[in-house]
PDB file of C-alpha atoms in Angstrom:
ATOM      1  CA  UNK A  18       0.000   0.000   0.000  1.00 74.00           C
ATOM      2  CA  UNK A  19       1.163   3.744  -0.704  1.00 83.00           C
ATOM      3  CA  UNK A  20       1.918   5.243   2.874  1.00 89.00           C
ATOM      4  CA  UNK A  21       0.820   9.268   3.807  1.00 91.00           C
ATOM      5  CA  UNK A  22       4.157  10.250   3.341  1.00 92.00           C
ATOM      6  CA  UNK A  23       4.359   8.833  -0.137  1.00 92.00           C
ATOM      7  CA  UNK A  24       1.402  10.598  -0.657  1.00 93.00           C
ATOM      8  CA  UNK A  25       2.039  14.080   0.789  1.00 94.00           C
ATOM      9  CA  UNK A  26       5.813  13.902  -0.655  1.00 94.00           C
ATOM     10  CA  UNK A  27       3.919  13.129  -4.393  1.00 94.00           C
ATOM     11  CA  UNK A  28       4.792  16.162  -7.354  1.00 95.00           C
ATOM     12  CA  UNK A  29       1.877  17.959  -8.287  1.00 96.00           C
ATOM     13  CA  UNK A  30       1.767  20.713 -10.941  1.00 96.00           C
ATOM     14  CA  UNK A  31      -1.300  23.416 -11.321  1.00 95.00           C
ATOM     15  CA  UNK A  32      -2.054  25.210 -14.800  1.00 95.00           C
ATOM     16  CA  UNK A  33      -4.514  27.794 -14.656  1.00 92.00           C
ATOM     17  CA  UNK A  34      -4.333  31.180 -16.530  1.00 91.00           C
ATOM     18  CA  UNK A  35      -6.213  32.854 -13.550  1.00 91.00           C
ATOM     19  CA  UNK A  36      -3.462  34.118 -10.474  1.00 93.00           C
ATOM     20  CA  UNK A  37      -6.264  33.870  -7.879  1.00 91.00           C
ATOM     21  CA  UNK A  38      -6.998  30.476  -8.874  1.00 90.00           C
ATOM     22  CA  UNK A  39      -3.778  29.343  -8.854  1.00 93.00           C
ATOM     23  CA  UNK A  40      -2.840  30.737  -5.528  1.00 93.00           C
ATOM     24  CA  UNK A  41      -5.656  28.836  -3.606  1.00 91.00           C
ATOM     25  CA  UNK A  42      -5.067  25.672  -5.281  1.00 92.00           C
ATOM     26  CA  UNK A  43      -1.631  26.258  -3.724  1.00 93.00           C
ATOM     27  CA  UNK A  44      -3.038  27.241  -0.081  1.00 93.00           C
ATOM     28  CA  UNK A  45      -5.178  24.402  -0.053  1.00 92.00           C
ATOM     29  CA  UNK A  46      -2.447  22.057  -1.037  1.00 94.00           C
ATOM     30  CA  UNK A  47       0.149  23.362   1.592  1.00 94.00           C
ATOM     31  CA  UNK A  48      -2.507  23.049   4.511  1.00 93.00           C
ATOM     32  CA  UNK A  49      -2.942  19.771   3.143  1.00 93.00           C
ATOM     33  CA  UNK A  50       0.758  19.637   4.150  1.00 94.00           C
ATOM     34  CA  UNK A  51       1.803  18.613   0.252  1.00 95.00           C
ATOM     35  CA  UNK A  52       5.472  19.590  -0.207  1.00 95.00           C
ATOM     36  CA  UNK A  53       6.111  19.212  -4.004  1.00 95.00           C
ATOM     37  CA  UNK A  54       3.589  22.067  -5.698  1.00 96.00           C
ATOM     38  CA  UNK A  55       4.847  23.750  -8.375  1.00 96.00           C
ATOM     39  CA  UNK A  56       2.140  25.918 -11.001  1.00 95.00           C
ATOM     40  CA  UNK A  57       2.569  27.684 -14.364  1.00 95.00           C
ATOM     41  CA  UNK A  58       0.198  29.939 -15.914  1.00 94.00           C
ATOM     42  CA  UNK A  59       1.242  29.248 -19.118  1.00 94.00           C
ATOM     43  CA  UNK A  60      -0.194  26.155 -20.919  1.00 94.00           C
ATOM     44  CA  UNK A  61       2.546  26.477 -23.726  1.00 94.00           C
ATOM     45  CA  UNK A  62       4.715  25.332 -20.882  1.00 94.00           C
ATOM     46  CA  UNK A  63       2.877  22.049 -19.352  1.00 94.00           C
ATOM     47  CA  UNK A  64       4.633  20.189 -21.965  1.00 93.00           C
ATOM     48  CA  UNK A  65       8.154  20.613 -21.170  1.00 94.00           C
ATOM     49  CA  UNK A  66       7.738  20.537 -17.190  1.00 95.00           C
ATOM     50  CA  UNK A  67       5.771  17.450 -17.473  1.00 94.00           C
ATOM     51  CA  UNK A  68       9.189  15.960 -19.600  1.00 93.00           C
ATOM     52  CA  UNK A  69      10.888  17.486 -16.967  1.00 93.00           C
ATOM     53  CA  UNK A  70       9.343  16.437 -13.580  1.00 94.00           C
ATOM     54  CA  UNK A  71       7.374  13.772 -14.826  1.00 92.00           C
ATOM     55  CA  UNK A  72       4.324  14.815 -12.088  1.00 94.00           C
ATOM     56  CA  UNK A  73       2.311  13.024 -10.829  1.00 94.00           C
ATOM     57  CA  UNK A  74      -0.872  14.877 -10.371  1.00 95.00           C
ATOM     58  CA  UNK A  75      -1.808  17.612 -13.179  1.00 95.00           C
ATOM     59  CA  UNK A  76      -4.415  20.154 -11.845  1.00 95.00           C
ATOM     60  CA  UNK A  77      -5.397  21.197 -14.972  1.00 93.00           C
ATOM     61  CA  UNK A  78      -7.985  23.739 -15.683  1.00 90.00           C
ATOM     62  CA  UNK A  79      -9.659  23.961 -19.228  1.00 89.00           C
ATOM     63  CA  UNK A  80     -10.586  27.206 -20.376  1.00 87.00           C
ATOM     64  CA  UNK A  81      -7.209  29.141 -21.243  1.00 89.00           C
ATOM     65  CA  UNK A  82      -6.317  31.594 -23.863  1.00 87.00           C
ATOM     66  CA  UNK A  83      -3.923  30.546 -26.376  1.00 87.00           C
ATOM     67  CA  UNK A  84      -3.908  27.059 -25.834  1.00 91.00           C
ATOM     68  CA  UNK A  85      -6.979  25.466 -23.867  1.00 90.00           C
ATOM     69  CA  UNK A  86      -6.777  22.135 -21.249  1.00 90.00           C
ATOM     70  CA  UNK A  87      -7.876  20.324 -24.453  1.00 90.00           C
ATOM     71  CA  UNK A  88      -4.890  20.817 -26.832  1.00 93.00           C
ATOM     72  CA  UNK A  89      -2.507  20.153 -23.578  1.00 93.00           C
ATOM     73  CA  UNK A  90      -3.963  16.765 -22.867  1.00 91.00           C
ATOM     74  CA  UNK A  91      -3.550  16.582 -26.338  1.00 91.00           C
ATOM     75  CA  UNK A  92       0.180  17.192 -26.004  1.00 92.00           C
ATOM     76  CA  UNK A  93       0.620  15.092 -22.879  1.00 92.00           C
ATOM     77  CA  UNK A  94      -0.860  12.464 -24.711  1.00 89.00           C
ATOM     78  CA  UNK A  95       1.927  12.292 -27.016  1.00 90.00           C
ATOM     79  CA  UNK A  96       4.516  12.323 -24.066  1.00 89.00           C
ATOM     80  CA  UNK A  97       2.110   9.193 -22.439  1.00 85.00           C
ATOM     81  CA  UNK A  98       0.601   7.420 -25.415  1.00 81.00           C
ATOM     82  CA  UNK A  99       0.136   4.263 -23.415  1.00 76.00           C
ATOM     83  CA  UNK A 100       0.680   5.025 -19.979  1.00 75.00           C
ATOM     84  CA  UNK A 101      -1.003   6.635 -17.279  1.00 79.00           C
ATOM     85  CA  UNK A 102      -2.192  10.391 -17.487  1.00 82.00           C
ATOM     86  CA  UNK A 103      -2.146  11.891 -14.289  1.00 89.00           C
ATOM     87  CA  UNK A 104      -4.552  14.564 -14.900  1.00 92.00           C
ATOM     88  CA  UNK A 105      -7.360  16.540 -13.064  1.00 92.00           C
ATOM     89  CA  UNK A 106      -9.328  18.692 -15.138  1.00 90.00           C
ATOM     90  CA  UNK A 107     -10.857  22.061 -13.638  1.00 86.00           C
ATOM     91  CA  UNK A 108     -14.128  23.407 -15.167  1.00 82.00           C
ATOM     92  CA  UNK A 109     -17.195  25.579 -14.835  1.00 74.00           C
ATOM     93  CA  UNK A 110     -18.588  23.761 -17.787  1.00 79.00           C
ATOM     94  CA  UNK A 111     -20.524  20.942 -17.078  1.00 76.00           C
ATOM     95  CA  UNK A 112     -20.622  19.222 -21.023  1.00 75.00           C
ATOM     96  CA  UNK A 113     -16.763  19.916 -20.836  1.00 82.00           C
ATOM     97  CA  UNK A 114     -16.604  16.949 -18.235  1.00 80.00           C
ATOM     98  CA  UNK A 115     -17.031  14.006 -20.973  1.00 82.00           C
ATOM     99  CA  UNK A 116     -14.969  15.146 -23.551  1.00 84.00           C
ATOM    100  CA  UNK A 117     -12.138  15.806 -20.670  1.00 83.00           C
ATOM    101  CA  UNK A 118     -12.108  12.204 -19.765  1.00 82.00           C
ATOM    102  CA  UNK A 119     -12.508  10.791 -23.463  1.00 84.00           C
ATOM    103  CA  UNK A 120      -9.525  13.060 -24.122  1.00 82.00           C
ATOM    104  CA  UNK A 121      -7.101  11.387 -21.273  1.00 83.00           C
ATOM    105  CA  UNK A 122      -8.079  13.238 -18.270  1.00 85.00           C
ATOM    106  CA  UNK A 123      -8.916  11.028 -14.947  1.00 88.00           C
ATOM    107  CA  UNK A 124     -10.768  12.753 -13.077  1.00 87.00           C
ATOM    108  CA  UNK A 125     -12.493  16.423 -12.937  1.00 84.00           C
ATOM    109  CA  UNK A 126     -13.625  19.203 -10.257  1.00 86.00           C
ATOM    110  CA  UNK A 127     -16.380  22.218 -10.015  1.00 81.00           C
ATOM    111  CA  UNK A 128     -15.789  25.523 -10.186  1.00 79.00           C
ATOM    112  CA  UNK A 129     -16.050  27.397  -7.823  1.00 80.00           C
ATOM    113  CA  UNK A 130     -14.252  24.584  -6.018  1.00 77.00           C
ATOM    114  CA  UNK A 131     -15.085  22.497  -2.688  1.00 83.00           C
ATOM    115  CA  UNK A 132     -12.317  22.207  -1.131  1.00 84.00           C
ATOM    116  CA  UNK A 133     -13.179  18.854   0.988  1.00 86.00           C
ATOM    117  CA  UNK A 134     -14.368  17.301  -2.510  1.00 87.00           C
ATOM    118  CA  UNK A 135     -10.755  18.631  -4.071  1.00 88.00           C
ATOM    119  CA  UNK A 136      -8.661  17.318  -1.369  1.00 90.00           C
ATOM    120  CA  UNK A 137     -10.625  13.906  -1.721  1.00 91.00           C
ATOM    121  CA  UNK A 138     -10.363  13.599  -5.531  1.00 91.00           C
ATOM    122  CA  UNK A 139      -6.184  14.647  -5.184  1.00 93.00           C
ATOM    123  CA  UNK A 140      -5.703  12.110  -2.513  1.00 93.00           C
ATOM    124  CA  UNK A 141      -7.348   9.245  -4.059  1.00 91.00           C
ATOM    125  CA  UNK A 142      -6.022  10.144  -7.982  1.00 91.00           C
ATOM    126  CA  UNK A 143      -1.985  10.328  -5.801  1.00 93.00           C
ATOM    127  CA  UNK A 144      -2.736   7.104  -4.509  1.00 91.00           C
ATOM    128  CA  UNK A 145      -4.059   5.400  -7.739  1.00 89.00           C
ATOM    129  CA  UNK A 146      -0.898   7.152  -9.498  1.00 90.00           C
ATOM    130  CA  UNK A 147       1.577   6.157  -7.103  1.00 91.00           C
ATOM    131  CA  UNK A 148       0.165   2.589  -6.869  1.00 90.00           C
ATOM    132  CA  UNK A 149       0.485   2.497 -10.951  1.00 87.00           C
ATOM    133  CA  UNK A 150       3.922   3.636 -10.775  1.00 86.00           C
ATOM    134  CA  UNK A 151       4.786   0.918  -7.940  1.00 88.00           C
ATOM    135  CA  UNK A 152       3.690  -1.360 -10.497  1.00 87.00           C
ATOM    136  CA  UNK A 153       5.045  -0.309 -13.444  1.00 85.00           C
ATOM    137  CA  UNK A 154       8.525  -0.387 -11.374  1.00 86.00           C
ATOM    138  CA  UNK A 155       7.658  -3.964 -10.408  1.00 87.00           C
ATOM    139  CA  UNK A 156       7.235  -5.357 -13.750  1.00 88.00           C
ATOM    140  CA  UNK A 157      10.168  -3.767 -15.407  1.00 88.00           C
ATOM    141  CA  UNK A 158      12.403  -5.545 -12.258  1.00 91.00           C
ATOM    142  CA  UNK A 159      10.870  -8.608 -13.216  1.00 90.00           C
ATOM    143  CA  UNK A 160      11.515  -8.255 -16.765  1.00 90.00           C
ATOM    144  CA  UNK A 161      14.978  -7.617 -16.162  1.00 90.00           C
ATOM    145  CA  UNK A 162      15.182 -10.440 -13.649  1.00 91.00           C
ATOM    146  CA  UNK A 163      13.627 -12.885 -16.322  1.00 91.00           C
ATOM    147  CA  UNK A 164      16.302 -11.556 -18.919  1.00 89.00           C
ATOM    148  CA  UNK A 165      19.354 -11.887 -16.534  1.00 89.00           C
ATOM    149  CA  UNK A 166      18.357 -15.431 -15.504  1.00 90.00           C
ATOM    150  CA  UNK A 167      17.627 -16.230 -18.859  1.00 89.00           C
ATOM    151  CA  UNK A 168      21.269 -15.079 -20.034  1.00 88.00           C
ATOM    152  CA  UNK A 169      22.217 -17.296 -17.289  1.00 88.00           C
ATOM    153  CA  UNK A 170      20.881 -20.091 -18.088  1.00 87.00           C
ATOM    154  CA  UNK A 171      22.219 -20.044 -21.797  1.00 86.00           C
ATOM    155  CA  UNK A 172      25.690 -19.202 -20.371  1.00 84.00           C
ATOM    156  CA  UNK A 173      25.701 -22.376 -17.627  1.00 81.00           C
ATOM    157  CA  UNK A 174      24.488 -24.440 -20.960  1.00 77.00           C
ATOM    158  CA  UNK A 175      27.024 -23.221 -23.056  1.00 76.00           C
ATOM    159  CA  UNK A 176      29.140 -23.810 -20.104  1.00 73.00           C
ATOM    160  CA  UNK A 177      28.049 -27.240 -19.734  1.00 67.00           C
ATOM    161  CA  UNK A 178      28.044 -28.401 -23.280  1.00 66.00           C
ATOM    162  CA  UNK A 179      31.659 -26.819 -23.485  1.00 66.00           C
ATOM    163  CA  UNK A 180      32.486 -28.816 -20.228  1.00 60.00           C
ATOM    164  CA  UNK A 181      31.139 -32.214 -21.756  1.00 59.00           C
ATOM    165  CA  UNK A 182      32.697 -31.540 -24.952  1.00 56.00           C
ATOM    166  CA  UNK A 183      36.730 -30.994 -23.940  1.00 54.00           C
ATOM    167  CA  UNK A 184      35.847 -34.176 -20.841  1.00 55.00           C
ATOM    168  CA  UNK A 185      36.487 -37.697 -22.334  1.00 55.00           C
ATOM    169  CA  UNK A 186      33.051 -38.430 -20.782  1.00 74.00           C
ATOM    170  CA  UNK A 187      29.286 -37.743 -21.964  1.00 80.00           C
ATOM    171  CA  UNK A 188      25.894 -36.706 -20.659  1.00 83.00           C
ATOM    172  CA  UNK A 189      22.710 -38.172 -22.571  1.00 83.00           C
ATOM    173  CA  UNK A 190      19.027 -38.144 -21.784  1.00 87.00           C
ATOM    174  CA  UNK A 191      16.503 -40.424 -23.302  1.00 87.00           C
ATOM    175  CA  UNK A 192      12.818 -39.949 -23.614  1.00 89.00           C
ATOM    176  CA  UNK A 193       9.907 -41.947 -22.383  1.00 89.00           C
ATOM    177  CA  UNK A 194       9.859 -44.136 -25.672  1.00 86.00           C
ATOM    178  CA  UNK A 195      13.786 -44.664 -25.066  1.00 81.00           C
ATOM    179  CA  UNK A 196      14.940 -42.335 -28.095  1.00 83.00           C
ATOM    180  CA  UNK A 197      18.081 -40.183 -27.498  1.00 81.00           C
ATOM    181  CA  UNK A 198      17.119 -36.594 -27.155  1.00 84.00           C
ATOM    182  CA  UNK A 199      20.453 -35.366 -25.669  1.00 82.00           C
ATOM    183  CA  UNK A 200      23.848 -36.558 -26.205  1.00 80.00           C
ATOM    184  CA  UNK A 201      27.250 -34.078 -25.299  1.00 76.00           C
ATOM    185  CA  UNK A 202      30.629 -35.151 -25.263  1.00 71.00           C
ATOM    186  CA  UNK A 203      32.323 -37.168 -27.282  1.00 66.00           C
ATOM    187  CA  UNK A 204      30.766 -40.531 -27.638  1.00 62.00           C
ATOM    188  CA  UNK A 205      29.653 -40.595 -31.315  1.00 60.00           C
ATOM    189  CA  UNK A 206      32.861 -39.939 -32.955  1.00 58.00           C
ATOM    190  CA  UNK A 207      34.486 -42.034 -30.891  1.00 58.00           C
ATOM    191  CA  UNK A 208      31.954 -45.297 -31.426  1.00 60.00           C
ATOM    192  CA  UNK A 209      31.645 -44.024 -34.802  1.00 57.00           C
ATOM    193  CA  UNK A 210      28.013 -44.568 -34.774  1.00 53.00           C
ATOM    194  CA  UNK A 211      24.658 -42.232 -34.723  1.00 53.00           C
ATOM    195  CA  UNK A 212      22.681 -41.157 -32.016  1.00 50.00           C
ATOM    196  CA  UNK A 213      20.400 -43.699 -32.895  1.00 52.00           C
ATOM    197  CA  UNK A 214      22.489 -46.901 -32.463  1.00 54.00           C
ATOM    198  CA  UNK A 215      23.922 -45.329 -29.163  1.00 54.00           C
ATOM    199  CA  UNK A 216      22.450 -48.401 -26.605  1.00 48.00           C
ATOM    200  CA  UNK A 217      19.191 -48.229 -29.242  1.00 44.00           C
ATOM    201  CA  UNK A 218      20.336 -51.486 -31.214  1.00 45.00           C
ATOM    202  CA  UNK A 219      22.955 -54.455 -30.395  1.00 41.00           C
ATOM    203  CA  UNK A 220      23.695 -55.255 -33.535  1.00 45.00           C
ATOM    204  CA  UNK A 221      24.878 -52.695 -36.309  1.00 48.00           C
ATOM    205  CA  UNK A 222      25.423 -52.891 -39.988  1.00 50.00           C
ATOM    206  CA  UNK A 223      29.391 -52.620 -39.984  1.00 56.00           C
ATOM    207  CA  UNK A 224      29.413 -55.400 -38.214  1.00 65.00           C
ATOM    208  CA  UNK A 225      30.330 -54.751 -34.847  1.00 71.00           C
ATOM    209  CA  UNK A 226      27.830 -56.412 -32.150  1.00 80.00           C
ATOM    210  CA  UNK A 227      27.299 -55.979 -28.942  1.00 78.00           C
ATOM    211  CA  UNK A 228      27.095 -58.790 -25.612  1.00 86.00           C
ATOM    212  CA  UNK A 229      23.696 -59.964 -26.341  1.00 87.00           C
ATOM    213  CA  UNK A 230      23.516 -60.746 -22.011  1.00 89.00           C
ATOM    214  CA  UNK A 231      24.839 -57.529 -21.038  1.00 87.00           C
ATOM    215  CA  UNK A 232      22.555 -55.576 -23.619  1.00 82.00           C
ATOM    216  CA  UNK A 233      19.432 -57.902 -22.418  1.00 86.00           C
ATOM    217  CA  UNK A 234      20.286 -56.729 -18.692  1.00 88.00           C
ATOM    218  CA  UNK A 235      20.173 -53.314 -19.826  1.00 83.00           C
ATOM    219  CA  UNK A 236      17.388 -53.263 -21.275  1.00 83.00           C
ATOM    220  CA  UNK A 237      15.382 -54.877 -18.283  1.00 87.00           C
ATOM    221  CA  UNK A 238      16.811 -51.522 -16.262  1.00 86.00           C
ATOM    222  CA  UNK A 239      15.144 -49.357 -18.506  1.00 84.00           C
ATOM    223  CA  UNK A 240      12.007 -51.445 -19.031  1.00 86.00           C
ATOM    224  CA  UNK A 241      12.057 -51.650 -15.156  1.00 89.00           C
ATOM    225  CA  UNK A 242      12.756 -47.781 -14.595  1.00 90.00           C
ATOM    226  CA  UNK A 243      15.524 -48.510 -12.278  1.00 91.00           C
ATOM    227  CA  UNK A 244      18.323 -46.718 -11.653  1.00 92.00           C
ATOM    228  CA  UNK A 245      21.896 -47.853 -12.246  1.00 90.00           C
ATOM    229  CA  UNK A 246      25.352 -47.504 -11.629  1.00 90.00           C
ATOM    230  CA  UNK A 247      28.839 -47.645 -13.454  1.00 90.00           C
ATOM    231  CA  UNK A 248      26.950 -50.591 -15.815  1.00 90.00           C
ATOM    232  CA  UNK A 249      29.546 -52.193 -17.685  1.00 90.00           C
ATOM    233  CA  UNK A 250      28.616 -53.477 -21.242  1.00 86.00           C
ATOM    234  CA  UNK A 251      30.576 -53.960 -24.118  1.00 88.00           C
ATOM    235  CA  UNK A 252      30.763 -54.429 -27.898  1.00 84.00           C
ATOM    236  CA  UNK A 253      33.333 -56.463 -30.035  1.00 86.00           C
ATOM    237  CA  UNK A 254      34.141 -54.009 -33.702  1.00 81.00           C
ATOM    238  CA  UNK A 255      34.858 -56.020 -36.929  1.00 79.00           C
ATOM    239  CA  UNK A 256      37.951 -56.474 -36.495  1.00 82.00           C
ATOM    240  CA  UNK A 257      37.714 -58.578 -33.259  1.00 83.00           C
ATOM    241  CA  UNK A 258      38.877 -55.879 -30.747  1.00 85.00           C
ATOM    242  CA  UNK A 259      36.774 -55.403 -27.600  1.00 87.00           C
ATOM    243  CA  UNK A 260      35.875 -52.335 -26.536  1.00 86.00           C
ATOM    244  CA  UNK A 261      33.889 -51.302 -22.853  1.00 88.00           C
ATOM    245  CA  UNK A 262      31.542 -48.465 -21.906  1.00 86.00           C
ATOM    246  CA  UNK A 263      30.364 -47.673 -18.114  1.00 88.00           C
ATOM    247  CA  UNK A 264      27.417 -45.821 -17.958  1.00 87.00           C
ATOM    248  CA  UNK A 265      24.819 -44.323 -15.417  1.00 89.00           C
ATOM    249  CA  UNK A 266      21.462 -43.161 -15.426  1.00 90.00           C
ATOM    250  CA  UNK A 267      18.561 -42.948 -13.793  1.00 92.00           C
ATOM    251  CA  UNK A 268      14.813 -42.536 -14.733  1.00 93.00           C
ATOM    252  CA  UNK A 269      13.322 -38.825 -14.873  1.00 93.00           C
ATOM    253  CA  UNK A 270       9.728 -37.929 -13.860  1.00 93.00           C
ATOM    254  CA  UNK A 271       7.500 -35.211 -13.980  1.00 91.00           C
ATOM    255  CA  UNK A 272       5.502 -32.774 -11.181  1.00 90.00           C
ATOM    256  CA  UNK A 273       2.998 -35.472 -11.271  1.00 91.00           C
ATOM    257  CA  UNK A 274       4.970 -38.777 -11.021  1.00 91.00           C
ATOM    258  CA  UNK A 275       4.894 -39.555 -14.675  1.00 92.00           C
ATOM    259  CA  UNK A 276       7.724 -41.004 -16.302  1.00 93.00           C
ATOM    260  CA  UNK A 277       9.562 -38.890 -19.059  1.00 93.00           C
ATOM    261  CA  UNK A 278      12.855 -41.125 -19.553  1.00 92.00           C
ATOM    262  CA  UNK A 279      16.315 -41.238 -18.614  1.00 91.00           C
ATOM    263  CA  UNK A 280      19.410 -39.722 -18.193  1.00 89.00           C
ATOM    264  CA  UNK A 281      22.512 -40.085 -16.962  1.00 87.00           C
ATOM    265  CA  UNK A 282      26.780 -40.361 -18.242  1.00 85.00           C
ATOM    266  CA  UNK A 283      29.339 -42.728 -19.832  1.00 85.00           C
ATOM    267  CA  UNK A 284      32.757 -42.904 -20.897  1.00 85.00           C
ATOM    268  CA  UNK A 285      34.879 -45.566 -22.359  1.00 84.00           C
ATOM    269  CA  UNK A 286      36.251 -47.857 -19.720  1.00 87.00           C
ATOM    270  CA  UNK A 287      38.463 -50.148 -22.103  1.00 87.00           C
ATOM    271  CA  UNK A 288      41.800 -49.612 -20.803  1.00 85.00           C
ATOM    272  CA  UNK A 289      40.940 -50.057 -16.906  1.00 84.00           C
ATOM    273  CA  UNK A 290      38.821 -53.387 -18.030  1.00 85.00           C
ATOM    274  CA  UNK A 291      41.505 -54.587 -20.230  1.00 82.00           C
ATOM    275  CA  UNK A 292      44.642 -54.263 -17.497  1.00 80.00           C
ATOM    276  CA  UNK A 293      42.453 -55.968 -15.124  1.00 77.00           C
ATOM    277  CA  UNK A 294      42.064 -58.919 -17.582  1.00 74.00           C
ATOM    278  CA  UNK A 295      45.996 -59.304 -17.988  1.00 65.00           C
TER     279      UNK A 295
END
């Protein structure tokens, strides 16, 4: 909520072509114990100040010489052509009171003026203002909060990918049907194979096949949606040399407990599984 001294501390500007006018608007707004009043007389000027000071209460009063309230909301308009107009027309004209508030205005007072039913309308037009402006300040700090987490979640990818790329390991997620939707690090050049053959088939079309009893236990961890670790399986190339791959992984669900696939890392384990041999 907007506190009294928010309110009382809130910049208010007065346009009026008549001094006396002007000088009880003022009167009324210091016993009101506002601090921020300033006032012009001349409507040419509303324009720049507003640019300026950026107010946020205009008491603006309608029937000027040289430029009426009309043709400055007209201006102000241009300053604010989707945000909020903080403006308070003054008139003696009672069909003037439409056509103020189609052109932009928010709110409007009587002349001659009651001063309990002007102090009312200010207050609650500074506290609708200053409550617009709160939120207008909110959502630009969560914009820019969305953008910077944003950037940093594209650098700790970037980050990541790079990470799994120079590492003789790799990271790989399946989905729910078992097809490879992520794979980083080096694993296809050195299989030589496509994403698709990666633990998809045990048998491939150059010849090289993998343990049929290994791949069978395998796949009864994924069909079971277990977890496991450091599983050892291996595949024998065409030209009769054995190679071994360790991987991890462990099942992924949603929010509601539904299963979405796997993930988890490998690497080549052929030179630890071969000196243990000899």
């Amino acid at each position: 909520m907007i506190s009294t001294p928010d309110i009382l501390n809130a910049k208010i500007l007065i346009v009026d072509d008549q001094e006396a006018n002007v000088r009880l608007l003022e009167q009324m707004l210091s016993d009101a114990r506002y601090t921020c009043i300033a006032s012009t007389m001349n409507p040419r000027e509303v324009s720049g100040l507003y640019r300026q000071n950026r107010y946020d209460l205009i008491l603006l009063d309608l029937q000027m010489p040289g430029m009426d309230g009309f043709q400055v909301l007209e201006a102000l308009k241009q300053i604010e052509p989707k945000g909020y107009l903080p403006v308070l027309v003054i008139t003696a004209q009672p069909g003037h009171k439409l056509r103020a508030l189609q052109a932009g205005a928010k709110d409007f007072v009587s002349k001659p003026f009651d001063l309990v039913e002007v102090q009312t309308r200010i207050h609650n037009m500074l506290e609708v203002r200053l409550l617009y402006k709160q939120l207008e300040d909110y959502n630009k700090k969560l914009e820019q909060t969305v953008a910077e987490r944003t950037t940093e979640l594209r650098e700790s990818e970037a980050r990541f990918r790079r990470l799994t790329e120079l590492a003789s390991d790799w990271y790989w997620e399946q989905d729910e049907k078992g097809r490879f939707t992520k794979v980083y690090g080096p694993v296809l050049d050195m299989l030589g194979i496509g994403v698709d053959k990666l633990m998809g088939e045990h048998r491939e079309d150059s010849g090289t096949r993998w343990n049929e009893s290994e791949y069978a236990a395998f796949k009864e961890n994924i069909t079971a949606r277990r977890p496991f670790i450091d599983f050892v399986y291996s595949r024998t190339k065409a030209d009769g040399a054995k190679q071994y791959l360790m991987v991890s992984g462990e099942p992924m669900f949603d929010s509601s407990g539904r299963f979405t696939g796997y993930r988890g890392i490998g690497k080549d384990v052929t030179d630890s599984m071969r000196s243990k041999q000899n």
